[in-house]
Amino acid sequence: MRLDDIFSYSIAIYLVQINLIFWSAQIMRNMTQFYINGEWVDPIKPNTCNVYNPSNGEVCGQISIGSSADVDIAVDAANQAFNTFSISTKQERLELLESILRILIERNEEIAKAIMEEMGAPWTLALEAQAESGPQQFKAIIDVLKNYSFEEMIGSTCVAKEAIGVCAMITPWNWPISQIALKVAPALAAGCTMILKPSEIAPFNAMLFTQALHDAGVPKGVFNLINGDGPIVGETLSSHPGIAMISFTGSTRAGISVAQNAAPSVKRVTQELGGKSANIILEDADFNKAVSRGAMSCFSNSGQSCNAPTRMLVPEGKIEEAANIASKVAETTKAGDPKEDSTKIGPVVSKIQWDKIQKLIQVGIDEGAELVAGGTGKPNPESNGYFVKPTVFSNVNNNMEIAREEIFGPVLSIIPYKDEDEAIEIANDTPYGLAGYVSSENIEHARSVASKLRTGMVHINGAPLDAMAPFGGYKQSGNGREWGEYGMEEFLEIKSVYGYESKN
């Protein structure tokens, strides 16, 4: 063997060893402090909580659960900081956002690994979509802020757009860093100060994000983090008189509670809530492509996306063909260890979530829907992880519980329709209105159907999300918008200054 061959072989062995260490090490993350007024601090009262790896059901670390007293301290710090940060210049805020962006890009892999451990995202998804969505949101807001004017003249009146004040942010576990970044980035751009309560189920990525902000030089008190649960920390934040705005992402049930708590102090509430999105596949669509794409999108992220196309509407004459195509997608969508290259979807996030999904799958069977793929139980019965079989029901009626309840798992309901008018009627027959999907080979036809859907977003032929366009829904899917300029303006108040220019 030549010397260069020996060297290459040695390097290969070294890389394999490094890779094994990377994947095999079970890091016990003990992140029990909060971030308040520019420092990592202990909670007033010790109250630790385990965080579980949903791939194996084992404890992967601990955090602290905060109290109302912790919230009071953070709110005071944010109010003090608001006095100066709210009048910082646009250039100062741009430089801060760019500094944060650089650090997030540097630490993308570290954040991705935390997300893989705490919510079970397969490695490629965790790295290239979940973690990457943080820098993506900062890039978008930087572009918005560069060209944004906080003042405009209407006659002699100056209309100023000013930071609304101290904001509370309550974020979920399913797209954790994305939901954090799409609130924090525009709030910073607007000149607001804030308190973040991430999900206690998947909190570690938020802690790493917080350290990135600290290292980027975010001024003391501008950004604060308190871990905790909804009934204590969430309720205290949403009702606190020292907070001007609540930005909430989560279930519709929890969103109603947040709004009720916020009502007595008349604070602004923006919400991105649940969904039960319809995917209308029209007669003139590329049927195989549209059904396959729709099924894969439904199963992606283990079905744990609020805008997932979970109701597939197909012409009644093609219901059997659609079921066959979707069932093949389900059979090739491997649910397994997030570290394995062959894994398409990881576990759902918790035992509670797994139990809920199992119950609803059984409800679908009991309601008489035709089970064509998947079903109850785990793909591997011996696994301790919370894995769900990708499941497809056909011949579903829109009045069935599986067609109306947000399952939040990899469960697809295929619903037949007689004609286009009925398809639109079925699509809109839901209390939700987050997203809609339309597939057609005729773009004008697709646009016509899209205009009739009562949803905040419509995807034509699988078009992806646009970070510069508004994200949000109608009806019980929430109010307000996130992403891009629309998202930043949620954090601004409007002031009219009359007589700003003299008429003399």
Coordinates of C-alpha atoms in Angstrom, one line a residue:
M1 CA 0.0 0.0 0.0
R2 CA 1.4 3.4 -1.0
L3 CA 2.0 6.1 1.6
D4 CA -0.8 8.3 0.1
D5 CA -3.2 5.4 0.3
I6 CA -2.3 4.8 3.9
F7 CA -2.9 8.5 4.6
S8 CA -6.3 8.5 2.8
Y9 CA -7.3 5.3 4.7
S10 CA -6.3 6.9 8.0
I11 CA -8.3 10.0 7.3
A12 CA -11.4 7.9 6.4
I13 CA -11.2 6.0 9.6
Y14 CA -10.8 9.2 11.6
L15 CA -13.9 10.7 9.9
V16 CA -15.9 7.6 10.7
Q17 CA -14.8 7.8 14.3
I18 CA -15.8 11.4 14.5
N19 CA -19.1 10.7 12.9
L20 CA -19.8 7.9 15.4
I21 CA -19.0 10.2 18.3
F22 CA -21.2 12.9 16.9
W23 CA -24.2 10.6 16.6
S24 CA -23.7 8.3 19.6
A25 CA -23.1 10.9 22.3
Q26 CA -26.3 11.5 24.3
I27 CA -25.7 15.0 25.6
M28 CA -27.4 15.8 28.9
R29 CA -28.2 19.4 28.5
N30 CA -28.7 21.1 31.9
M31 CA -30.0 24.5 30.9
T32 CA -31.7 25.6 34.0
Q33 CA -31.1 29.3 33.9
F34 CA -33.2 32.1 32.4
Y35 CA -31.9 35.0 30.3
I36 CA -33.0 38.3 31.9
N37 CA -31.5 41.8 31.4
G38 CA -28.5 40.6 29.5
E39 CA -27.5 37.8 31.9
W40 CA -28.1 34.1 32.6
V41 CA -29.8 34.0 36.0
D42 CA -31.2 31.3 38.3
P43 CA -35.0 31.2 38.7
I44 CA -36.3 32.7 41.9
K45 CA -37.6 29.3 42.9
P46 CA -35.9 26.1 41.7
N47 CA -38.3 24.0 39.7
T48 CA -36.7 21.7 37.2
C49 CA -38.4 19.9 34.4
N50 CA -37.1 17.0 32.3
V51 CA -36.9 17.2 28.5
Y52 CA -37.3 14.0 26.6
N53 CA -35.8 12.7 23.4
P54 CA -38.9 11.4 21.5
S55 CA -36.8 9.0 19.4
N56 CA -36.1 6.8 22.5
G57 CA -38.3 8.2 25.3
E58 CA -35.1 9.0 27.4
V59 CA -34.3 12.2 29.3
C60 CA -32.0 14.3 27.2
G61 CA -31.7 17.3 29.6
Q62 CA -33.4 19.6 32.1
I63 CA -34.7 23.2 32.2
S64 CA -36.4 25.3 34.9
I65 CA -40.0 26.2 34.9
G66 CA -40.5 29.8 35.7
S67 CA -42.9 31.7 37.9
S68 CA -44.9 34.9 37.8
A69 CA -42.1 36.6 39.9
D70 CA -39.6 35.7 37.2
V71 CA -41.9 37.2 34.6
D72 CA -42.2 40.4 36.6
I73 CA -38.4 40.9 36.7
A74 CA -38.1 40.3 32.9
V75 CA -41.0 42.7 32.1
D76 CA -39.3 45.4 34.2
A77 CA -36.0 44.8 32.4
A78 CA -37.7 45.0 29.0
N79 CA -39.6 48.2 29.9
Q80 CA -36.3 49.8 31.0
A81 CA -34.6 48.8 27.9
F82 CA -37.4 50.0 25.7
N83 CA -36.7 53.6 26.6
T84 CA -33.5 53.6 24.7
F85 CA -33.8 50.7 22.2
S86 CA -37.0 52.1 20.8
I87 CA -35.2 55.3 19.7
S88 CA -32.2 53.5 18.2
T89 CA -31.5 54.2 14.6
K90 CA -32.4 52.0 11.7
Q91 CA -28.7 51.6 10.9
E92 CA -28.0 50.5 14.5
R93 CA -30.7 47.9 14.3
L94 CA -29.6 46.7 10.9
E95 CA -26.0 46.2 12.2
L96 CA -27.4 44.2 15.2
L97 CA -29.6 42.0 13.0
E98 CA -26.6 41.3 10.7
S99 CA -24.4 40.4 13.6
I100 CA -27.1 37.9 14.9
L101 CA -27.4 36.5 11.4
R102 CA -23.7 35.8 11.1
I103 CA -23.6 33.9 14.4
L104 CA -26.8 31.9 13.6
I105 CA -25.2 30.7 10.4
E106 CA -22.0 29.7 12.2
R107 CA -24.0 27.7 14.8
N108 CA -26.6 26.2 12.4
E109 CA -25.3 22.6 12.9
E110 CA -25.3 23.0 16.7
I111 CA -28.9 24.2 16.7
A112 CA -29.9 21.5 14.3
K113 CA -28.6 18.8 16.6
A114 CA -30.6 20.2 19.5
I115 CA -33.7 20.2 17.4
M116 CA -33.1 16.6 16.3
E117 CA -32.7 15.5 19.9
E118 CA -35.6 17.4 21.5
M119 CA -38.4 17.1 18.8
G120 CA -37.2 14.2 16.6
A121 CA -36.6 15.8 13.2
P122 CA -34.5 13.7 10.9
W123 CA -31.0 15.1 10.5
T124 CA -31.4 16.5 7.0
L125 CA -34.7 18.2 7.9
A126 CA -33.2 19.5 11.1
L127 CA -30.2 20.9 9.4
E128 CA -31.5 22.1 6.1
A129 CA -35.0 23.2 7.0
Q130 CA -35.6 23.5 10.7
A131 CA -32.4 25.2 11.8
E132 CA -31.9 27.0 8.5
S133 CA -35.3 28.7 8.9
G134 CA -33.8 30.9 11.7
P135 CA -31.2 32.6 9.5
Q136 CA -33.8 32.7 6.7
Q137 CA -36.1 34.9 8.7
F138 CA -33.3 37.3 9.7
K139 CA -32.2 37.6 6.1
A140 CA -35.8 38.5 5.1
I141 CA -36.2 41.1 7.8
I142 CA -32.8 42.7 7.1
D143 CA -34.0 43.1 3.5
V144 CA -37.3 44.6 4.6
L145 CA -35.7 47.0 7.1
K146 CA -33.1 48.3 4.5
N147 CA -35.9 49.7 2.4
Y148 CA -38.5 50.6 5.0
S149 CA -39.6 54.1 5.9
F150 CA -40.9 54.7 9.4
E151 CA -42.5 58.0 8.4
E152 CA -44.7 59.3 5.6
M153 CA -46.3 62.7 4.9
I154 CA -50.0 63.1 4.3
G155 CA -50.4 66.8 3.6
S156 CA -48.8 68.6 6.5
T157 CA -49.3 65.6 8.8
C158 CA -46.5 63.2 9.6
V159 CA -47.6 59.6 10.0
A160 CA -45.0 57.9 12.1
K161 CA -44.7 54.1 12.7
E162 CA -43.2 53.5 16.1
A163 CA -42.3 50.4 18.2
I164 CA -45.4 49.1 20.0
G165 CA -43.6 48.4 23.3
V166 CA -42.7 45.3 25.3
C167 CA -43.8 42.2 23.5
A168 CA -44.4 38.7 24.9
M169 CA -43.7 35.8 22.5
I170 CA -45.0 32.3 23.1
T171 CA -43.8 29.8 20.6
P172 CA -44.4 26.1 19.8
W173 CA -42.3 23.0 19.4
N174 CA -43.1 21.8 15.9
W175 CA -40.9 24.4 14.0
P176 CA -39.2 25.9 17.0
I177 CA -36.4 28.1 15.8
S178 CA -38.5 29.3 12.8
Q179 CA -41.3 30.4 15.1
I180 CA -38.8 32.2 17.4
A181 CA -36.9 33.9 14.6
L182 CA -40.0 35.1 12.8
K183 CA -41.1 36.9 15.9
V184 CA -37.8 38.1 17.3
A185 CA -36.3 39.4 14.1
P186 CA -39.2 41.8 13.1
A187 CA -39.6 42.9 16.8
L188 CA -35.9 43.9 16.9
A189 CA -36.2 45.6 13.5
A190 CA -39.2 47.6 14.8
G191 CA -37.4 48.7 18.0
C192 CA -39.3 46.6 20.4
T193 CA -38.1 44.8 23.5
M194 CA -39.4 41.3 24.4
I195 CA -39.8 38.3 26.6
L196 CA -39.8 34.8 24.9
K197 CA -41.4 31.8 26.4
P198 CA -40.5 28.9 24.1
S199 CA -42.1 25.5 24.3
E200 CA -41.0 23.6 27.4
I201 CA -41.1 20.4 25.2
A202 CA -38.4 21.6 22.8
P203 CA -36.5 24.4 24.6
F204 CA -32.9 23.8 23.9
N205 CA -32.7 25.4 20.5
A206 CA -34.2 28.6 22.1
M207 CA -31.4 28.6 24.7
L208 CA -28.8 28.3 21.9
F209 CA -30.5 31.0 20.0
T210 CA -30.5 33.2 23.1
Q211 CA -26.7 32.7 23.5
A212 CA -26.3 33.8 19.9
L213 CA -28.2 37.0 20.5
H214 CA -26.1 37.6 23.6
D215 CA -22.8 37.1 21.7
A216 CA -24.1 39.4 18.9
G217 CA -24.3 42.2 21.4
V218 CA -28.1 42.6 21.9
P219 CA -28.4 45.4 24.6
K220 CA -29.4 44.4 28.1
G221 CA -33.1 43.9 28.6
V222 CA -34.0 44.0 24.9
F223 CA -34.4 40.3 24.7
N224 CA -35.3 38.1 27.7
L225 CA -36.1 34.3 27.9
I226 CA -38.1 32.5 30.6
N227 CA -38.9 28.8 30.2
G228 CA -42.2 27.7 31.6
D229 CA -45.7 26.2 31.1
G230 CA -48.8 27.8 29.8
P231 CA -50.9 28.0 33.0
I232 CA -48.3 30.0 34.9
V233 CA -45.7 31.7 32.7
G234 CA -48.0 31.9 29.6
E235 CA -50.9 33.2 31.5
T236 CA -48.8 35.8 33.4
L237 CA -47.3 37.1 30.2
S238 CA -50.6 37.3 28.4
S239 CA -52.3 39.2 31.2
H240 CA -49.4 41.3 32.4
P241 CA -50.1 45.1 32.4
G242 CA -46.4 45.9 31.5
I243 CA -46.7 44.1 28.2
A244 CA -48.1 45.9 25.1
M245 CA -48.4 42.9 22.7
I246 CA -48.7 39.1 22.7
S247 CA -47.4 37.2 19.6
F248 CA -48.6 33.6 20.0
T249 CA -48.3 30.5 17.9
G250 CA -50.0 27.3 19.0
S251 CA -53.3 25.5 19.2
T252 CA -56.6 27.3 18.7
R253 CA -57.7 26.3 22.2
A254 CA -54.6 27.9 23.8
G255 CA -55.0 30.9 21.5
I256 CA -58.5 31.6 22.8
S257 CA -57.1 31.5 26.4
V258 CA -54.3 33.9 25.5
A259 CA -56.8 36.3 23.9
Q260 CA -59.1 36.1 26.9
N261 CA -56.2 36.9 29.3
A262 CA -55.1 39.8 27.2
A263 CA -58.5 41.4 26.8
P264 CA -58.7 43.3 30.2
S265 CA -55.6 45.3 29.4
V266 CA -56.6 45.7 25.7
K267 CA -53.1 44.7 24.5
R268 CA -52.6 43.7 20.9
V269 CA -52.8 40.0 20.2
T270 CA -51.5 38.3 17.1
Q271 CA -52.0 34.6 16.7
E272 CA -51.0 31.8 14.3
L273 CA -53.2 28.9 15.3
G274 CA -54.4 25.5 14.0
G275 CA -55.3 24.3 10.5
K276 CA -57.0 21.6 8.5
S277 CA -55.9 22.5 5.1
A278 CA -57.7 21.3 2.0
N279 CA -55.7 20.2 -1.1
I280 CA -57.9 20.4 -4.1
I281 CA -56.7 18.3 -7.0
L282 CA -58.6 19.4 -10.1
E283 CA -59.6 17.2 -13.0
D284 CA -57.0 18.8 -15.2
A285 CA -54.1 18.3 -12.8
D286 CA -51.1 16.0 -13.4
F287 CA -52.8 13.5 -11.1
N288 CA -49.9 11.2 -10.1
K289 CA -47.6 14.1 -9.4
A290 CA -50.2 16.1 -7.5
V291 CA -51.3 13.2 -5.3
S292 CA -47.8 12.1 -4.6
R293 CA -46.7 15.6 -3.7
G294 CA -49.7 16.2 -1.5
A295 CA -49.2 13.0 0.4
M296 CA -45.5 13.7 1.0
S297 CA -46.3 17.2 2.2
C298 CA -48.9 15.8 4.6
F299 CA -46.4 13.4 6.1
S300 CA -43.4 15.8 6.2
N301 CA -42.2 16.8 9.7
S302 CA -44.2 13.8 10.9
G303 CA -47.4 15.7 10.1
Q304 CA -46.6 18.3 12.7
S305 CA -47.1 21.4 10.6
C306 CA -50.1 23.7 11.1
N307 CA -50.4 24.3 7.3
A308 CA -50.1 20.6 6.3
P309 CA -52.5 19.5 3.5
T310 CA -54.3 16.9 5.5
R311 CA -57.5 16.8 3.5
M312 CA -57.0 15.7 -0.1
L313 CA -60.0 16.5 -2.3
V314 CA -60.2 14.4 -5.5
P315 CA -62.8 13.8 -8.2
E316 CA -65.0 11.0 -7.1
G317 CA -64.2 9.0 -10.2
K318 CA -60.5 9.0 -9.3
I319 CA -60.8 8.2 -5.6
E320 CA -59.4 4.7 -6.0
E321 CA -56.5 5.9 -8.1
A322 CA -55.7 8.6 -5.5
A323 CA -55.8 6.0 -2.7
N324 CA -53.4 3.7 -4.5
I325 CA -50.9 6.5 -5.2
A326 CA -51.0 7.9 -1.7
S327 CA -50.7 4.5 -0.1
K328 CA -47.5 3.9 -2.1
V329 CA -46.1 7.1 -0.7
A330 CA -47.0 6.1 2.8
E331 CA -45.4 2.7 2.4
T332 CA -42.1 4.3 1.2
T333 CA -42.1 7.0 3.9
K334 CA -40.0 5.3 6.6
A335 CA -40.6 6.5 10.2
G336 CA -37.5 5.8 12.2
D337 CA -34.3 6.9 13.9
P338 CA -33.6 10.6 12.9
K339 CA -29.9 9.8 12.6
E340 CA -30.4 7.2 9.8
D341 CA -30.1 8.4 6.2
S342 CA -33.1 6.2 5.1
T343 CA -35.4 7.8 7.6
K344 CA -38.0 10.1 6.0
I345 CA -39.9 11.1 9.1
G346 CA -39.0 10.9 12.8
P347 CA -41.2 10.4 15.8
V348 CA -44.0 12.7 16.9
V349 CA -42.9 15.0 19.8
S350 CA -44.3 13.3 22.9
K351 CA -46.2 10.4 24.4
I352 CA -49.2 12.7 24.8
Q353 CA -49.1 13.6 21.1
W354 CA -48.7 9.9 20.1
D355 CA -51.7 8.8 22.2
K356 CA -53.9 11.5 20.7
I357 CA -52.9 10.5 17.1
Q358 CA -53.6 6.8 17.9
K359 CA -57.0 7.6 19.3
L360 CA -57.9 9.6 16.2
I361 CA -56.7 6.9 13.8
Q362 CA -59.0 4.5 15.6
V363 CA -61.8 7.0 15.4
G364 CA -61.4 7.1 11.7
I365 CA -61.6 3.3 11.5
D366 CA -64.7 3.3 13.7
E367 CA -66.3 6.1 11.6
G368 CA -66.1 3.9 8.5
A369 CA -63.4 5.6 6.6
E370 CA -61.4 3.2 4.4
L371 CA -57.9 2.6 5.8
V372 CA -55.6 2.0 2.9
A373 CA -52.2 2.5 4.6
G374 CA -50.8 2.6 8.1
G375 CA -53.1 2.4 11.0
T376 CA -52.7 2.2 14.8
G377 CA -49.5 1.1 16.6
K378 CA -45.9 1.7 15.9
P379 CA -43.9 0.8 12.8
N380 CA -41.6 -1.1 15.1
P381 CA -43.5 -2.3 18.1
E382 CA -40.2 -2.8 20.1
S383 CA -39.2 0.9 19.8
N384 CA -39.5 3.1 22.8
G385 CA -39.8 6.2 20.5
Y386 CA -43.1 7.9 19.6
F387 CA -43.2 6.7 16.0
V388 CA -46.5 6.8 14.0
K389 CA -47.2 4.8 10.8
P390 CA -47.8 7.1 7.9
T391 CA -51.6 6.6 7.5
V392 CA -54.0 7.1 4.6
F393 CA -57.8 7.0 4.8
S394 CA -59.9 7.0 1.6
N395 CA -63.6 7.7 1.0
V396 CA -63.6 10.1 4.0
N397 CA -66.7 12.2 4.6
N398 CA -66.0 15.8 5.6
N399 CA -68.3 15.5 8.6
M400 CA -66.0 12.7 10.1
E401 CA -63.9 13.7 13.0
I402 CA -60.7 12.8 11.2
A403 CA -61.7 15.4 8.5
R404 CA -62.4 18.1 11.1
E405 CA -59.9 17.6 13.9
E406 CA -56.4 18.8 13.6
I407 CA -54.6 15.5 14.1
F408 CA -51.1 16.9 14.0
G409 CA -49.6 13.6 12.8
P410 CA -48.9 11.9 9.5
V411 CA -52.5 11.1 8.7
L412 CA -54.1 11.9 5.3
S413 CA -57.8 12.0 4.6
I414 CA -58.9 11.6 1.0
I415 CA -62.3 13.1 0.3
P416 CA -64.2 12.6 -3.0
Y417 CA -66.1 15.5 -4.7
K418 CA -68.7 15.5 -7.5
D419 CA -67.8 18.8 -9.1
E420 CA -65.6 21.9 -8.6
D421 CA -68.3 23.8 -6.7
E422 CA -68.6 21.0 -4.2
A423 CA -64.8 20.8 -3.9
I424 CA -64.7 24.5 -2.9
E425 CA -67.6 24.1 -0.5
I426 CA -65.9 21.1 1.2
A427 CA -62.6 23.0 1.4
N428 CA -64.2 26.0 3.1
D429 CA -66.4 23.8 5.4
T430 CA -64.0 24.0 8.4
P431 CA -63.6 26.3 11.3
Y432 CA -60.0 26.8 10.2
G433 CA -58.6 28.9 7.4
L434 CA -54.8 28.8 7.4
A435 CA -53.8 27.3 4.1
G436 CA -55.2 25.8 0.9
Y437 CA -53.7 23.9 -2.0
V438 CA -54.8 23.7 -5.6
S439 CA -53.3 21.6 -8.4
S440 CA -54.1 22.2 -12.1
E441 CA -52.2 22.2 -15.4
N442 CA -54.1 25.4 -16.3
I443 CA -52.8 28.3 -14.2
E444 CA -55.8 30.5 -14.8
H445 CA -58.1 27.6 -13.6
A446 CA -56.0 27.2 -10.5
R447 CA -56.0 31.0 -9.8
S448 CA -59.8 31.0 -10.1
V449 CA -60.3 28.2 -7.5
A450 CA -57.6 29.8 -5.2
S451 CA -59.6 33.1 -5.1
K452 CA -62.6 31.2 -3.7
L453 CA -60.8 29.6 -0.8
R454 CA -61.3 31.2 2.6
T455 CA -57.7 30.8 3.7
G456 CA -54.8 33.2 4.4
M457 CA -52.5 31.3 2.0
V458 CA -53.0 29.2 -1.1
H459 CA -50.3 27.1 -2.8
I460 CA -50.7 26.5 -6.5
N461 CA -49.1 23.3 -7.8
G462 CA -47.0 22.9 -4.7
A463 CA -45.4 26.3 -4.7
P464 CA -43.2 26.8 -1.6
L465 CA -43.6 29.4 1.1
D466 CA -42.1 32.9 0.5
A467 CA -40.3 34.4 3.5
M468 CA -41.1 37.9 2.2
A469 CA -44.8 37.2 1.8
P470 CA -47.3 37.3 4.7
F471 CA -48.0 34.0 6.6
G472 CA -51.3 33.7 8.6
G473 CA -54.9 32.6 8.4
Y474 CA -58.6 33.3 8.4
K475 CA -61.2 32.3 10.9
Q476 CA -60.0 30.1 13.9
S477 CA -56.5 29.9 12.3
G478 CA -55.7 33.2 13.9
N479 CA -55.3 36.9 13.3
G480 CA -52.5 39.1 12.2
R481 CA -49.7 38.2 9.8
E482 CA -46.0 37.1 10.1
W483 CA -43.1 37.1 7.7
G484 CA -41.7 40.0 5.7
E485 CA -42.9 43.6 5.9
Y486 CA -46.4 42.5 7.0
G487 CA -44.8 40.7 10.0
M488 CA -42.7 43.7 11.0
E489 CA -45.7 46.0 10.9
E490 CA -47.5 43.9 13.5
F491 CA -44.9 45.3 16.0
L492 CA -45.5 48.9 15.1
E493 CA -48.0 51.5 16.3
I494 CA -49.1 54.4 14.1
K495 CA -49.0 58.0 15.2
S496 CA -50.3 61.1 13.4
V497 CA -48.4 64.3 14.1
Y498 CA -50.6 67.1 12.8
G499 CA -49.0 70.4 11.7
Y500 CA -45.7 68.7 11.3
E501 CA -45.0 71.0 8.4
S502 CA -46.0 74.6 8.6
K503 CA -48.5 75.8 6.0
N504 CA -47.1 79.4 6.2

